[in-house]
Coordinates of C-alpha atoms in Angstrom, one line a residue:
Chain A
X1121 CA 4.3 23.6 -12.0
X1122 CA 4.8 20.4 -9.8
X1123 CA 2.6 19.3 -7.2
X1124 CA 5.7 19.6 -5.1
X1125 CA 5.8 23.1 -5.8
X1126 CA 2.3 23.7 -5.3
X1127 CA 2.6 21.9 -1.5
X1128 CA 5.7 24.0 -0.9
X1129 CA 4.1 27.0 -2.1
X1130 CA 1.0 26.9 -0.2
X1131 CA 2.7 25.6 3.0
X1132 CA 4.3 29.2 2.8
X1133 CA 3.0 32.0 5.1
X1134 CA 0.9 35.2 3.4
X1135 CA 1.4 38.3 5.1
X1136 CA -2.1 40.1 6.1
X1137 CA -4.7 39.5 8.3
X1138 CA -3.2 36.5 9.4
X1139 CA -6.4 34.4 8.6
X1140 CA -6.3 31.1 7.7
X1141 CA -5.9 30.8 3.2
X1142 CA -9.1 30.0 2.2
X1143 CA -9.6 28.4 -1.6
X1144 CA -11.6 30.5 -4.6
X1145 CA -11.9 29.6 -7.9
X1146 CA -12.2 31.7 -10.5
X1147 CA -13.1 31.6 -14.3
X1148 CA -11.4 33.7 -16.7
X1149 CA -11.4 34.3 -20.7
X1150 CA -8.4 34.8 -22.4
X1151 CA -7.7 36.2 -25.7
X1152 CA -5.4 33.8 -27.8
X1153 CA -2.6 35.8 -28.2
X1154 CA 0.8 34.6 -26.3
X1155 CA 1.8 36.0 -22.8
X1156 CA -2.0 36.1 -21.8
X1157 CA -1.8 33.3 -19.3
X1158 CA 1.5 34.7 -17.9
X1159 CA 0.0 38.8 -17.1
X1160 CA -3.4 37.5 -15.7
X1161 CA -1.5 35.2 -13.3
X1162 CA 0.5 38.1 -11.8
X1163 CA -2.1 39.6 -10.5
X1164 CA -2.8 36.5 -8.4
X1165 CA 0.5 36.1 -6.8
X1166 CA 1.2 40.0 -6.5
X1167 CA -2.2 40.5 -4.1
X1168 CA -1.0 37.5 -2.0
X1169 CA -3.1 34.5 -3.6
X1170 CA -1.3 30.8 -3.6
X1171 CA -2.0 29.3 -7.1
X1172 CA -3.6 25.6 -6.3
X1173 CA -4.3 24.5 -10.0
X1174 CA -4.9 26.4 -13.9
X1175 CA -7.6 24.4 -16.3
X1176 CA -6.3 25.2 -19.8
X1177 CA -9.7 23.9 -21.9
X1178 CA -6.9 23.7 -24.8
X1179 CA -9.5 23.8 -27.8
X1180 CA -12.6 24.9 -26.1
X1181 CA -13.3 28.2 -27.3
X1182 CA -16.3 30.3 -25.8
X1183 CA -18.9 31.8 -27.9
X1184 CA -16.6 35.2 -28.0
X1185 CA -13.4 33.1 -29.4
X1186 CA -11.6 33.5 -26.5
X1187 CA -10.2 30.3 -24.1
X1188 CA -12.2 29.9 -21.1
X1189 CA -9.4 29.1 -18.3
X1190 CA -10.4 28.0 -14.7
X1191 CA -7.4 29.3 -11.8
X1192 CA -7.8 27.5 -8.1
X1193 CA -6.0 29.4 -5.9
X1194 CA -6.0 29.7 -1.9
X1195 CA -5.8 33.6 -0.4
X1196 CA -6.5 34.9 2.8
X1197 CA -10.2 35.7 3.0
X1198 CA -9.8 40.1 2.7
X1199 CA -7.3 39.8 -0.2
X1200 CA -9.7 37.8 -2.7
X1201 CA -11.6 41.3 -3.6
X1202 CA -8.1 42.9 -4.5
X1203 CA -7.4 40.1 -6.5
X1204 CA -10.3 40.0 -8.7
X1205 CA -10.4 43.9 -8.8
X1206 CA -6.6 43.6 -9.9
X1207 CA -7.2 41.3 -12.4
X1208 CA -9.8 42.9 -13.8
X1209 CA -7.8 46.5 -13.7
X1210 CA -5.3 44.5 -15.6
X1211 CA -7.9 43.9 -18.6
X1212 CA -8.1 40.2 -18.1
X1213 CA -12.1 39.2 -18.7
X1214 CA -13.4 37.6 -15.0
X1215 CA -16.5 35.6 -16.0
X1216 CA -17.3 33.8 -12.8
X1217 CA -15.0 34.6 -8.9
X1218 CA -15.6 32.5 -5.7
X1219 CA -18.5 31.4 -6.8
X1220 CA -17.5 28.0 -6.0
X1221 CA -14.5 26.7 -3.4
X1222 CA -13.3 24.0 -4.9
X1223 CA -9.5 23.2 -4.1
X1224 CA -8.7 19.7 -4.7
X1225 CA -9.2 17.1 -7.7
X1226 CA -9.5 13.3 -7.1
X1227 CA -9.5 10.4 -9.7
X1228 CA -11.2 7.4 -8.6
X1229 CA -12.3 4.6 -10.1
X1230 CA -15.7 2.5 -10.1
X1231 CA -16.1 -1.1 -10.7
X1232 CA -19.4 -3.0 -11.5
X1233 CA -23.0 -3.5 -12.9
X1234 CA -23.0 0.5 -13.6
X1235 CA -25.0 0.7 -16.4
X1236 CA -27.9 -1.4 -14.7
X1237 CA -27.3 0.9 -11.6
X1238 CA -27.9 3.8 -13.1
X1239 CA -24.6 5.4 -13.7
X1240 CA -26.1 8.9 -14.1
X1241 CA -28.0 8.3 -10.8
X1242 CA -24.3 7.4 -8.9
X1243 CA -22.7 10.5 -10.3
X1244 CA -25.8 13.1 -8.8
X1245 CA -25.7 10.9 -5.3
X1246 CA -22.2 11.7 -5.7
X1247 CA -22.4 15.4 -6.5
X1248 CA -24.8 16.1 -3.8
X1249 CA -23.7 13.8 -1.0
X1250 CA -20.3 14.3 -1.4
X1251 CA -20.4 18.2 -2.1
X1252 CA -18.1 17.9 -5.1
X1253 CA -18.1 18.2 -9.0
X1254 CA -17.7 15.8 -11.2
X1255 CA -15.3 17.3 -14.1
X1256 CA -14.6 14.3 -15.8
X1257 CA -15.9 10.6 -16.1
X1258 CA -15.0 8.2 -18.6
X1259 CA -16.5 4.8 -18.9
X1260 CA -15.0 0.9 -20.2
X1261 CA -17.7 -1.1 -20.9
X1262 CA -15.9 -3.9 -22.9
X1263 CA -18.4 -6.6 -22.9
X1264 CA -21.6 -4.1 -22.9
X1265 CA -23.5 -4.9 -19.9
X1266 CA -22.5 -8.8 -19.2
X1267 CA -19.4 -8.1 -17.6
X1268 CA -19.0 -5.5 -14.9
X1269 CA -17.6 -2.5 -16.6
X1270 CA -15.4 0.6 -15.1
X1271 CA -15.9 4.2 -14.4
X1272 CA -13.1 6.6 -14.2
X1273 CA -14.0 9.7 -12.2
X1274 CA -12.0 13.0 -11.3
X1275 CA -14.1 14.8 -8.5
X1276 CA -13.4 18.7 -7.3
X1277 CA -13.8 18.4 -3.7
X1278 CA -13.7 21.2 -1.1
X1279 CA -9.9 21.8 0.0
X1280 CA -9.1 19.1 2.8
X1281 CA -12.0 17.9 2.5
X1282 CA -11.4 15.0 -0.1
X1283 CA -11.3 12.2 2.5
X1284 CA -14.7 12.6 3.1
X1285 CA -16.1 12.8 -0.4
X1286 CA -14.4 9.6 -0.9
X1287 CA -16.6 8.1 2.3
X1288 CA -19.1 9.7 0.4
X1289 CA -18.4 7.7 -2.5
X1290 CA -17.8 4.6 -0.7
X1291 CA -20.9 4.5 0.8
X1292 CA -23.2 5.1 -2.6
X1293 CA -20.7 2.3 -3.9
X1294 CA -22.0 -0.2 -1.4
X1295 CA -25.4 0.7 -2.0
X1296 CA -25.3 -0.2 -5.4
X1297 CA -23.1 -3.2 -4.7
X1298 CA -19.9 -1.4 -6.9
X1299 CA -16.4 -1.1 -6.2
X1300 CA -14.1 1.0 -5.5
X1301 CA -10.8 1.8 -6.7
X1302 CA -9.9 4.2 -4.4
X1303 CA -6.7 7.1 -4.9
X1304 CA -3.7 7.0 -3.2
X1305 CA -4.0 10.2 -1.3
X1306 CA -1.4 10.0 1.4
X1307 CA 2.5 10.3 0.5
X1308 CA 4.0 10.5 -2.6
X1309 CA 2.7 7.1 -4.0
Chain B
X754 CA 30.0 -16.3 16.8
X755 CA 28.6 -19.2 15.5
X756 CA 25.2 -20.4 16.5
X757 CA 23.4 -23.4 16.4
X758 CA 20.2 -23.6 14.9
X759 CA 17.3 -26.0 15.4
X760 CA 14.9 -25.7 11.8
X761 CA 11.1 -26.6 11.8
X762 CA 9.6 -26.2 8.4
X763 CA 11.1 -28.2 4.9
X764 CA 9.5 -25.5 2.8
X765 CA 11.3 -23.1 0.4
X766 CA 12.7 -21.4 3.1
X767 CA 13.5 -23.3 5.6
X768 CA 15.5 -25.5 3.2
X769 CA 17.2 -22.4 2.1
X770 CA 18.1 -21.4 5.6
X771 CA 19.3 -25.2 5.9
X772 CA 21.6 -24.6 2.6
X773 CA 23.0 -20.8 3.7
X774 CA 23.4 -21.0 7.4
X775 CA 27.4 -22.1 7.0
X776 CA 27.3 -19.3 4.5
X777 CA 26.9 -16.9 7.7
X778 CA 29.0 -18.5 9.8
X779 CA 26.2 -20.7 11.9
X780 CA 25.4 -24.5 12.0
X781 CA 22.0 -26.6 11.8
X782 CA 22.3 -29.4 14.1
X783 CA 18.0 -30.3 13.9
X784 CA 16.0 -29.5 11.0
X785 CA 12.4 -31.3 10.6
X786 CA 9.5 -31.5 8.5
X787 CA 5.9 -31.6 9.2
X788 CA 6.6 -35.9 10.0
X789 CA 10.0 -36.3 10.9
X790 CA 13.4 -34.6 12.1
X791 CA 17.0 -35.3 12.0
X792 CA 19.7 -34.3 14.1
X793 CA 23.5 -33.8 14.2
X794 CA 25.5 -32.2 17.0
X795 CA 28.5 -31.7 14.8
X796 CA 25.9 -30.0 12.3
X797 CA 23.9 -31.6 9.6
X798 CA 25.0 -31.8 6.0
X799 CA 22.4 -30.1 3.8
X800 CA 22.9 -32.1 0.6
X801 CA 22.1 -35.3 2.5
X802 CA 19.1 -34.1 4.1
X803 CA 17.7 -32.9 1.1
X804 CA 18.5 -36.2 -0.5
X805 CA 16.9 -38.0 2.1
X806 CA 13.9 -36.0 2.1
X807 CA 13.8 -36.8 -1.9
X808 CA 14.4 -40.5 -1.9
X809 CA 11.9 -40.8 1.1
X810 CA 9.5 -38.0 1.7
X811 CA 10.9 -37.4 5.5
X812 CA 14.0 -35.5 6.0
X813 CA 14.6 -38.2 9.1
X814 CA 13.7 -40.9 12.0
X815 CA 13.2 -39.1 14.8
X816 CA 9.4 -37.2 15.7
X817 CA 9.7 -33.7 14.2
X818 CA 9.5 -32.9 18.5
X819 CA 12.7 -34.4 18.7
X820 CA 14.7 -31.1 17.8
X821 CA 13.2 -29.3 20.9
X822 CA 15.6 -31.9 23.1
X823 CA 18.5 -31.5 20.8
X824 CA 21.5 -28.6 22.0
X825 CA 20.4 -25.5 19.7
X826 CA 21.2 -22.0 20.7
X827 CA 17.8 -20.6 18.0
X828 CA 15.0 -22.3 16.8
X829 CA 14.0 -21.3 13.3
X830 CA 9.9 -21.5 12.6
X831 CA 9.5 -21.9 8.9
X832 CA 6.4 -24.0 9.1
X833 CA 3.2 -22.8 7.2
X834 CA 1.7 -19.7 8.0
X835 CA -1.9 -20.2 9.9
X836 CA -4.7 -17.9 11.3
X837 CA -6.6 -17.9 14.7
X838 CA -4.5 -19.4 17.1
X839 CA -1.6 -19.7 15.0
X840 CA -0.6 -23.0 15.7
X841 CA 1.3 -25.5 15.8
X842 CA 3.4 -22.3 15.0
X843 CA 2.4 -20.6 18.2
X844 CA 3.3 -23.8 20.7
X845 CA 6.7 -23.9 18.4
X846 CA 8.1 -20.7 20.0
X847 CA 6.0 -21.0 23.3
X848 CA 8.6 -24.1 23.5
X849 CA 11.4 -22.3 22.6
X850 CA 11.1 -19.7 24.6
X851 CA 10.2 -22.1 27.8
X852 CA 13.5 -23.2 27.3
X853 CA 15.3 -20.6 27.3
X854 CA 16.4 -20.5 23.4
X855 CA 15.9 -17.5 21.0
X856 CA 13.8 -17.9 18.0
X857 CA 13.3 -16.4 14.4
X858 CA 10.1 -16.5 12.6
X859 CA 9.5 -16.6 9.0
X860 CA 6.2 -17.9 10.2
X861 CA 3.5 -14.9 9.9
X862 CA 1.2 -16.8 11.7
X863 CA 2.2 -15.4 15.8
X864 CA 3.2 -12.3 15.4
X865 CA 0.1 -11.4 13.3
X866 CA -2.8 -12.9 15.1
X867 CA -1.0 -13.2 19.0
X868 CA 1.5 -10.7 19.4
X869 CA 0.8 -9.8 22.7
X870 CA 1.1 -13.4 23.7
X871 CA 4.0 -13.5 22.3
X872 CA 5.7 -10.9 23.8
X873 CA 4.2 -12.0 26.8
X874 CA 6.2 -14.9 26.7
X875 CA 9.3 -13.3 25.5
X876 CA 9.6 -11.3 28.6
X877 CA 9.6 -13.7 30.5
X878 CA 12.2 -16.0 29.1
X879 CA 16.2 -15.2 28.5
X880 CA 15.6 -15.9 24.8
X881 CA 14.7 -13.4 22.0
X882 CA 11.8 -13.1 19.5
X883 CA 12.7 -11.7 15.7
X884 CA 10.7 -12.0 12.8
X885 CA 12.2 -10.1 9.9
X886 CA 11.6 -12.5 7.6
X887 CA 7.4 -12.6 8.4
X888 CA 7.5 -9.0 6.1
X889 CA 8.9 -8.2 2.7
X890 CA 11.0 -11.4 2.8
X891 CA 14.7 -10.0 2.1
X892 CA 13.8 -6.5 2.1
X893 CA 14.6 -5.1 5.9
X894 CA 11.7 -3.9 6.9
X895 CA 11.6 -4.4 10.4
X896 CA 15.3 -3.8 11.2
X897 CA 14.7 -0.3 9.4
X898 CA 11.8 0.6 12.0
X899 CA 14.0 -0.7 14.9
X900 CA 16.8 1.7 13.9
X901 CA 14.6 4.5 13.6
X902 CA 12.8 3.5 16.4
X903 CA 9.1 3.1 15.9
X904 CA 7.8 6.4 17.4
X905 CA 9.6 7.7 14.6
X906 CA 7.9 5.7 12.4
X907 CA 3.9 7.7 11.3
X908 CA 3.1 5.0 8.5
X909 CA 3.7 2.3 6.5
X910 CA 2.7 1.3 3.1
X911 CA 3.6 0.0 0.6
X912 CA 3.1 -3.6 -1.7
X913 CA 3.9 -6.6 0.0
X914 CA 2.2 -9.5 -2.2
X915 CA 4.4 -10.4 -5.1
X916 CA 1.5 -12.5 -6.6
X917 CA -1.2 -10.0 -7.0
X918 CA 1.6 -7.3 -7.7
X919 CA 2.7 -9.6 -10.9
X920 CA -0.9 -10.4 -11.9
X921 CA -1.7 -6.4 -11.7
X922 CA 1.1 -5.2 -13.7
X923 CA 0.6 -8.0 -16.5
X924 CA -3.1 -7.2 -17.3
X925 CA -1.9 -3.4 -17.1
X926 CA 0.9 -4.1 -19.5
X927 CA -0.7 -7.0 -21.9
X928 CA -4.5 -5.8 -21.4
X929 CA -5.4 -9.5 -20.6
X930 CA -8.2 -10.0 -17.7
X931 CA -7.6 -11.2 -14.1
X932 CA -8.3 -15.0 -14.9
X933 CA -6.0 -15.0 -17.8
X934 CA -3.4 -13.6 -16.0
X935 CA -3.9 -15.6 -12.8
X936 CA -3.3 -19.0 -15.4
X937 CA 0.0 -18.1 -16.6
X938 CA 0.9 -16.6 -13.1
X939 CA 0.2 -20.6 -12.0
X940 CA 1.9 -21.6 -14.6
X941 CA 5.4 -19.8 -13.8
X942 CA 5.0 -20.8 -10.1
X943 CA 4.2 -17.3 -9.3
X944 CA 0.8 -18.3 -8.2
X945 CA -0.2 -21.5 -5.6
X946 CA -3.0 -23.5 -7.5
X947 CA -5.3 -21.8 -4.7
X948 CA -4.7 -18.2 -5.0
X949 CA -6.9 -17.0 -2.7
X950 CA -4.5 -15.9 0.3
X951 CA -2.4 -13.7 -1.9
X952 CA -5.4 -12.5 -4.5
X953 CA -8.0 -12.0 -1.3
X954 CA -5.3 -9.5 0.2
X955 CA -4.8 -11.7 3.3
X956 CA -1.4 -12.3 2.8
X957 CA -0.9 -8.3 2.5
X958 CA -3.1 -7.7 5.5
X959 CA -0.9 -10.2 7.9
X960 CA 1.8 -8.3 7.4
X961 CA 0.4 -4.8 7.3
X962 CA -1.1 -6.5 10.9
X963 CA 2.5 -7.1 12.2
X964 CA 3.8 -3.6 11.1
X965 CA 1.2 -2.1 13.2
X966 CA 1.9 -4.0 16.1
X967 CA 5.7 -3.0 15.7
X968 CA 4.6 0.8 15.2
X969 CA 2.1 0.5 17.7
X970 CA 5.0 -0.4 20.6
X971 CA 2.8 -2.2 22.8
X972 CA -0.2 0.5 23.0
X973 CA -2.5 -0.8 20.4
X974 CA -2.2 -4.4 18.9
X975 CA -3.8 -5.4 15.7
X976 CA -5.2 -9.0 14.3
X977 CA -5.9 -10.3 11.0
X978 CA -9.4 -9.1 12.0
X979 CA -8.8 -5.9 13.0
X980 CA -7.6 -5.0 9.1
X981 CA -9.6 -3.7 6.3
X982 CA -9.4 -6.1 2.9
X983 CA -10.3 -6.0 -0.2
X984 CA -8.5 -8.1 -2.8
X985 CA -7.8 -7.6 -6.5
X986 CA -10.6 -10.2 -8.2
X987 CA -12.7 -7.3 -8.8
X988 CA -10.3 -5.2 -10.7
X989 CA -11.5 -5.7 -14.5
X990 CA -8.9 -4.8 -17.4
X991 CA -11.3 -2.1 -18.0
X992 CA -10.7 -0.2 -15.1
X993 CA -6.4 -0.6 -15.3
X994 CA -7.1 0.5 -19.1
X995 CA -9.1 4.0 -17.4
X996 CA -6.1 3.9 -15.2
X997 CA -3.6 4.3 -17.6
X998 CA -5.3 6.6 -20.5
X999 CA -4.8 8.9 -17.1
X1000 CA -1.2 8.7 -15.9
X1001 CA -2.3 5.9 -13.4
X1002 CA -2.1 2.2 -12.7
X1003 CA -4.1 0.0 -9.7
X1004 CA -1.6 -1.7 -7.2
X1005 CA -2.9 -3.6 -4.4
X1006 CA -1.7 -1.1 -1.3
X1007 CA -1.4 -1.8 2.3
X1008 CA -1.6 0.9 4.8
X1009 CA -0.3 0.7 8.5
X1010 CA -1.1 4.0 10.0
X1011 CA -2.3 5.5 13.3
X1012 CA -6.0 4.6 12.4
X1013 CA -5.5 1.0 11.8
X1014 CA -4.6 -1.6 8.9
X1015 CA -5.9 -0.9 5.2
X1016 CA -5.3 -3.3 2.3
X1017 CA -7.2 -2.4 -0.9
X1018 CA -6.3 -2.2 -4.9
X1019 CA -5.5 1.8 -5.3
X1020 CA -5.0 4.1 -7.9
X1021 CA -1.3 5.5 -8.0
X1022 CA 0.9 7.7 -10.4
X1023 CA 2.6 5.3 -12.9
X1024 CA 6.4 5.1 -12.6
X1025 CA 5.7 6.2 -8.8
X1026 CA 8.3 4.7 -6.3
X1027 CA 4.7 2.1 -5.4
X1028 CA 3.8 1.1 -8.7
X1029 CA 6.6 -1.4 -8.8
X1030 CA 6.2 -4.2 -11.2
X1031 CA 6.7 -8.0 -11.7
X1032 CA 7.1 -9.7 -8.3
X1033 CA 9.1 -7.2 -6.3
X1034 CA 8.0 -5.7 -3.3
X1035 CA 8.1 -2.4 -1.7
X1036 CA 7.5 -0.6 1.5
X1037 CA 7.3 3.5 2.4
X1038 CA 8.0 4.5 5.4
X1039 CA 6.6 8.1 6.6
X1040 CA 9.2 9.4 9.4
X1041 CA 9.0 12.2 11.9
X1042 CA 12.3 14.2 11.2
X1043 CA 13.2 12.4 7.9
X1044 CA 10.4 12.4 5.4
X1045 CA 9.8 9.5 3.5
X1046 CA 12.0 6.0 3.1
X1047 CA 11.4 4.1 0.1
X1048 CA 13.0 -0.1 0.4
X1049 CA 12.2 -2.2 -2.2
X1050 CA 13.2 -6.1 -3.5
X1051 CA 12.2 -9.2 -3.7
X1052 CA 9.8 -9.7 -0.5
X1053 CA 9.5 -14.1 -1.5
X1054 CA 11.6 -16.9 -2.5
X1055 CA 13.4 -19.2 -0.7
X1056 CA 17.3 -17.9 -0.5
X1057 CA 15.3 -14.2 -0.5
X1058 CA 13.5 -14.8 2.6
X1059 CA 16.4 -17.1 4.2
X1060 CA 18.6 -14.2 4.0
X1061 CA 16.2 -12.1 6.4
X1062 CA 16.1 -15.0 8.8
X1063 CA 19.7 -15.2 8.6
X1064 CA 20.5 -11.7 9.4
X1065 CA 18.1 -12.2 12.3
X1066 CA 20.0 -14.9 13.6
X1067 CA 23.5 -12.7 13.3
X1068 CA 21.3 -10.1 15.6
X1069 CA 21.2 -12.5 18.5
X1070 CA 24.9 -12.6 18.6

């Protein structure tokens, strides 16, 4: 699914209580068999949930052998009950439902003495100030720590509420004297 | 109708607009240089001039003043952009416009750091200000916003330095670091031997500055000072190499929006309409009833940016 699909999609009006979508994610376990990922979707969009984002961890198997697969989706707030008990009538395994709220990924990019800064330091300022998770980093030190090396980060943040992680990050950034290479949120880049 | 135009600045551009202006139907009768002027009423031949400015380093006898007493219908400022008070730019069109007599600016200089003086000014003379050339050299920025009409107009971004552009796209496509890259743009021409005003983001910023105080209209208006830089020195290879292993590359953006001016390297999708490569340019515009406008080309170069003037000058008509 395109992004522009998912902006169309959740620009769309739910019928209900007419309260506003909020996000939910929720973790599920699939068994590796094909059409899995297709009958625990319908569930979703039957009971009135807007899809946002599906985390395939191809490869990552859980302890059971089955593929852990993480589903952000945005529903009114009285329909995310039905969705989880639909889900579950459907015999898909629900390990983990609203738990979290996380609605919107963000790559950045940080630039500068970050092993001498404490890179693992930045990323919990970052967690905690910024209320968001960081899912991925991947770090480019080239000339080990003589030359300033790069961080690539991709942060869940609350839905709509990505501008302010990123003055989150800019501000631990300037702390530590880093830079940052900030997304392009707005427009279609 | 043909014009007659009066040409301060022997640069790039305002030899090009020296070469052209017959092209479109217009005559030079003064064009000077930073030490001298010539004049013709019957319109100067370009060739000559340029010879003249070869064989003796001044394009003419007369005090490069001279072409404010000669009979020209628009002045054309072409001299080197400047910040603060923007002069001698700024006294340039003050003249012009004292007189009665339209003018085009390639200079970014006045309409970045005194815009309100300068339309000040305008409104009280019979001649006209344009400046289509100050942003995106040939690429018609400004004359897109006018159509539209600038309440129309939510946003603009977009790439408008050609320098950093070309060094950010090399070290993304060859893997070589900034300085390596800055050394061969030097050596095509492609970078001045002081980088700083296109590499700093200043260059970017003065024009992201004068799209803001066209958008604005006259209720806000923006200076160099006023915008938010960051250049492109601190982007490492490293960090266009994490860029690309994830779909991306780092262009050096500029924002004119509601909450001010922005200029800063940023992460977009690769093949994106803004990750455009080499030396072109592009802007976005975000419109009210018609989504989004892409324009792209070449925003420098001499002929490039003479053609924006030129157009400018068929305006006045």
């Amino acid at each position: 699914m395109s992004t522009q699909d998912v902006e169309s999609e959740s620009d769309a009006e739910t019928d209900g209580s007419g309260e506003l979508p909020q996000p939910h994610t929720i973790r599920l376990e699939l068994v590796d068999e094909p059409g899995q990922l297709l009958s625990a979707l319908q569930p979703i969009a039957e009971n009135g949930g807007n899809l946002l984002s599906i985390f395939h961890e191809r490869g990552n198997l859980t302890p059971r052998g089955h593929i852990p697969v993480e589903v952000d989706l945005e529903c009114p707030p009285d329909r995310f009950d039905t969705i989880v008990d639909a889900l579950r009538d459907a015999g898909i395994n629900v390990i983990r439902a609203g738990a979290e709220h996380f609605g919107e990924t963000v790559s950045l990019i940080l630039v500068g003495d970050l092993v001498d800064t404490d890179l693992s330091h930045t990323l919990h300022s970052i967690e905690d100030g910024a209320e968001a998770t960081v899912t991925d980093v991947s770090l480019s030190a080239p000339s080990g720590t003589q030359e300033p090396s790069s961080a690539r980060l991709r942060l869940a943040t609350r839905s709509g509420k990505t501008d302010e992680a990123l003055t989150v990050v800019r501000d631990i950034a300037a702390e530590k004297d880093l830079h940052v290479v900030e997304p392009l949120t707005e427009g279609s880049a | 109708m043909s014009l007659k135009l009066a040409i301060l600045g022997a640069g790039a551009v305002g030899g090009s607009v020296l070469d052209l202006a017959g092209d479109y139907g217009h005559e030079v009768v003064a064009f000077a240089d930073s030490s001298s002027s010539v004049s013709d009423p019957a319109g100067l031949d370009a060739e000559s001039v340029h010879a003249r400015k070869e064989r003796d380093g001044v394009v003419g006898d007369d005090d490069p003043h001279a072409v404010f007493d000669t009979d020209y219908d628009v002045l054309i400022e072409a001299t080197p952009t400047t910040l603060g008070d923007a002069e001698p730019g700024f006294s340039h069109v003050e003249r012009a416009l004292a007189d009665d007599r339209h003018v085009v600016l390639a200079n970014k200089g006045p309409v970045a750091e005194r815009y309100g003086d300068l339309r000040a000014l305008e409104a009280e003379s019979e001649g006209t200000v344009q400046f289509e050339a100050a942003v995106g050299g040939a690429i018609p920025v400004l004359s897109t916003i006018s159509d539209l009409g600038p309440s129309h107009v939510t946003a603009a971004r977009g790439v408008l330095n050609g320098t950093a552009n070309f060094i950010l796209s090399r070290m993304a496509a060859e893997g070589l670091d900034y300085e390596h890259v800055l050394a061969e743009a030097q050596d095509l021409g492609v970078a001045e031997t002081d980088p700083s005003f296109d590499v700093d983001g200043i260059d970017a910023a003065l024009k992201f500055v004068i799209l803001a105080n066209v958008l604005s209209d006259g209720d806000a208006e923006y200076r160099l000072d006023d915008a938010d830089v960051e250049g492109i020195r601190n982007v490492p290879g490293s960090a266009l190499d994490l860029a690309a292993e994830d779909g991306r590359t780092v262009r050096l953006i500029g924002e004119a929006t509601s909450s001010g001016v922005r200029v800063a390297p940023r992460l977009v999708p690769q093949g994106s309409a803004l990750s455009v490569t080499g030396t072109q340019n592009i802007v976005q515009l975000e419109t009210t009833h018609a989504g989004q406008l892409n324009i792209s080309g070449r925003g420098a170069g001499g002929p490039e940016t003479a053609t924006a003037v030129l157009s400018d000058v068929s305006r006045l008509e």
